């Protein structure tokens, strides 16, 4: 066990002052504490980090997402000004791939206002550095800390890859007629689980899905985020949300900790390991559809990327590759993104748009 000590101090103080913390408070603190949070201190991506994401695996991912955004923009009437918002941009790799493709479509690149929603100053600095060679072709990128900072009079094109999984979840346990919430307390200098009172509202669908003693994982924070985003989306806006998750709520928890590409116990490497939970896309869609006429589309990542012509793009890159190793990397990368045994079915894609629009890939 190796915790990140300054964060453990903060957690200890919180528990001493206010009692055991919920899973959601724990995630908020461990990931987002302004000085010591996991995302605040480091760049967790890639081989030397804790996890790797689709844009880091293959450029094809960002290129296809770019194609989708441009196609959708045309289908929505090609508004002259549009906010291109990425939520949780990590190293900025996806945004760079999007801007690189967008350079080939002058009307689109002239219309977009690249905007990045990021809480981590470390990653923001990294994104600024990654984006700087590309920004001479479009409006200067802007960074925001919350959805509320978005202008309310411009259409939005939104993309979020592995962002929603970082938003906090609660673990509720059904005990007879009572609901209890799983919390974390300290016991002889070790952090342990307990069940305490529950004052988080749990919706009926989630309640019905659980048997006595089973954990129900819910994320009011995620729903609130989607709600806020959806209410900013006008008739010329669209969002593409990509993450691991499921559509039909099932009982059980999906909270996971990743350290150097390996799963570990959530309470074992506090502040050193990344924490995420699978996304309940059913709840995401319900939250979005509180906005009038909001339509939600849903597909697996593998099917979505293949339908957008991913295989064809991979072939083009293979033909242009200079070395056998490059060819192999292109094929392996695309396989990783799309194959059922890898990210192909575990990852899902959800698109949101007002009205019925024949969106590519669904
Ligand atoms: N989309 C990137 C990175 C995913 S990791 C990729 O695919 O590689 C999650 C990202 O979301 C990080 O950039 C992290 O700092 C950011 N993040 C996490 N919680 C956030 C929050 N509440 N608000 C804004 N950004 C957040």
PDB file of C-alpha atoms and ligand atoms in Angstrom, residues 28 31 39-40 44-45 51-56 61 86-94 117-120 123 127 144-145 160-163 165-168 225 274, ligand 1:
ATOM      1  CA  UNK A  28     -14.169  14.382  -5.653  1.00  0.00           C
ATOM      2  CA  UNK A  31      -9.355  13.263  -8.185  1.00  0.00           C
ATOM      3  CA  UNK A  39      -5.578  15.040 -11.987  1.00  0.00           C
ATOM      4  CA  UNK A  40      -4.141  18.227 -10.528  1.00  0.00           C
ATOM      5  CA  UNK A  44      -1.519  10.199 -15.981  1.00  0.00           C
ATOM      6  CA  UNK A  45      -1.625   9.065 -19.630  1.00  0.00           C
ATOM      7  CA  UNK A  51      -3.944   4.405 -18.302  1.00  0.00           C
ATOM      8  CA  UNK A  52      -4.199   4.972 -22.043  1.00  0.00           C
ATOM      9  CA  UNK A  53      -7.209   6.366 -23.877  1.00  0.00           C
ATOM     10  CA  UNK A  54      -8.532   5.981 -27.434  1.00  0.00           C
ATOM     11  CA  UNK A  55      -7.021   9.213 -28.853  1.00  0.00           C
ATOM     12  CA  UNK A  56      -3.641   8.186 -27.425  1.00  0.00           C
ATOM     13  CA  UNK A  61     -10.070   7.801 -33.399  1.00  0.00           C
ATOM     14  CA  UNK A  86     -14.190  19.244 -25.462  1.00  0.00           C
ATOM     15  CA  UNK A  87     -14.867  18.106 -21.901  1.00  0.00           C
ATOM     16  CA  UNK A  88     -11.860  16.660 -20.050  1.00  0.00           C
ATOM     17  CA  UNK A  89      -9.318  16.909 -22.902  1.00  0.00           C
ATOM     18  CA  UNK A  90      -6.414  15.128 -21.138  1.00  0.00           C
ATOM     19  CA  UNK A  91      -3.258  15.823 -23.121  1.00  0.00           C
ATOM     20  CA  UNK A  92      -5.181  17.606 -25.898  1.00  0.00           C
ATOM     21  CA  UNK A  93      -4.520  14.824 -28.412  1.00  0.00           C
ATOM     22  CA  UNK A  94      -8.135  14.445 -29.555  1.00  0.00           C
ATOM     23  CA  UNK A 117     -13.443  22.266 -20.099  1.00  0.00           C
ATOM     24  CA  UNK A 118     -10.651  21.251 -17.738  1.00  0.00           C
ATOM     25  CA  UNK A 119     -10.161  21.344 -13.970  1.00  0.00           C
ATOM     26  CA  UNK A 120      -6.488  20.470 -13.851  1.00  0.00           C
ATOM     27  CA  UNK A 123      -3.253  19.259 -17.913  1.00  0.00           C
ATOM     28  CA  UNK A 127      -3.120  21.165 -23.647  1.00  0.00           C
ATOM     29  CA  UNK A 144     -13.456  27.039 -19.009  1.00  0.00           C
ATOM     30  CA  UNK A 145     -13.941  25.476 -15.581  1.00  0.00           C
ATOM     31  CA  UNK A 160     -16.228  14.057 -24.343  1.00  0.00           C
ATOM     32  CA  UNK A 161     -14.074  10.933 -24.288  1.00  0.00           C
ATOM     33  CA  UNK A 162     -13.556   9.235 -20.931  1.00  0.00           C
ATOM     34  CA  UNK A 163     -14.777  12.330 -19.118  1.00  0.00           C
ATOM     35  CA  UNK A 165     -16.399   8.201 -15.933  1.00  0.00           C
ATOM     36  CA  UNK A 166     -14.422  10.605 -13.742  1.00  0.00           C
ATOM     37  CA  UNK A 167     -17.555  12.248 -12.315  1.00  0.00           C
ATOM     38  CA  UNK A 168     -18.435  10.933  -8.853  1.00  0.00           C
ATOM     39  CA  UNK A 225     -23.797  17.849 -15.650  1.00  0.00           C
ATOM     40  CA  UNK A 274      -6.943   6.858 -11.055  1.00  0.00           C
TER      41      UNK A 274
HETATM   42  N1  LIG B   1     -10.415  12.858 -22.939  1.00  0.00           N
HETATM   43  C1  LIG B   1      -9.050  12.557 -22.641  1.00  0.00           C
HETATM   44  C2  LIG B   1      -8.759  12.440 -21.135  1.00  0.00           C
HETATM   45  C3  LIG B   1      -9.632  11.575 -20.291  1.00  0.00           C
HETATM   46  S1  LIG B   1      -9.145  11.620 -18.569  1.00  0.00           S
HETATM   47  C4  LIG B   1      -8.605  11.340 -23.399  1.00  0.00           C
HETATM   48  O1  LIG B   1      -9.458  10.676 -23.969  1.00  0.00           O
HETATM   49  O2  LIG B   1      -7.406  11.056 -23.427  1.00  0.00           O
HETATM   50  C5  LIG B   1     -10.254  12.742 -17.833  1.00  0.00           C
HETATM   51  C6  LIG B   1     -10.041  14.198 -18.131  1.00  0.00           C
HETATM   52  O3  LIG B   1     -11.108  14.929 -17.525  1.00  0.00           O
HETATM   53  C7  LIG B   1      -8.766  14.835 -17.609  1.00  0.00           C
HETATM   54  O4  LIG B   1      -8.356  15.830 -18.511  1.00  0.00           O
HETATM   55  C8  LIG B   1      -9.234  15.444 -16.282  1.00  0.00           C
HETATM   56  O5  LIG B   1      -8.375  16.417 -15.768  1.00  0.00           O
HETATM   57  C9  LIG B   1     -10.585  15.955 -16.680  1.00  0.00           C
HETATM   58  N2  LIG B   1     -11.556  16.128 -15.594  1.00  0.00           N
HETATM   59  C10 LIG B   1     -11.868  15.231 -14.639  1.00  0.00           C
HETATM   60  N3  LIG B   1     -12.865  15.692 -13.852  1.00  0.00           N
HETATM   61  C11 LIG B   1     -13.208  16.909 -14.341  1.00  0.00           C
HETATM   62  C12 LIG B   1     -14.190  17.886 -13.994  1.00  0.00           C
HETATM   63  N4  LIG B   1     -15.002  17.709 -12.955  1.00  0.00           N
HETATM   64  N5  LIG B   1     -14.262  19.018 -14.733  1.00  0.00           N
HETATM   65  C13 LIG B   1     -13.435  19.205 -15.785  1.00  0.00           C
HETATM   66  N6  LIG B   1     -12.490  18.317 -16.171  1.00  0.00           N
HETATM   67  C14 LIG B   1     -12.372  17.186 -15.463  1.00  0.00           C
END
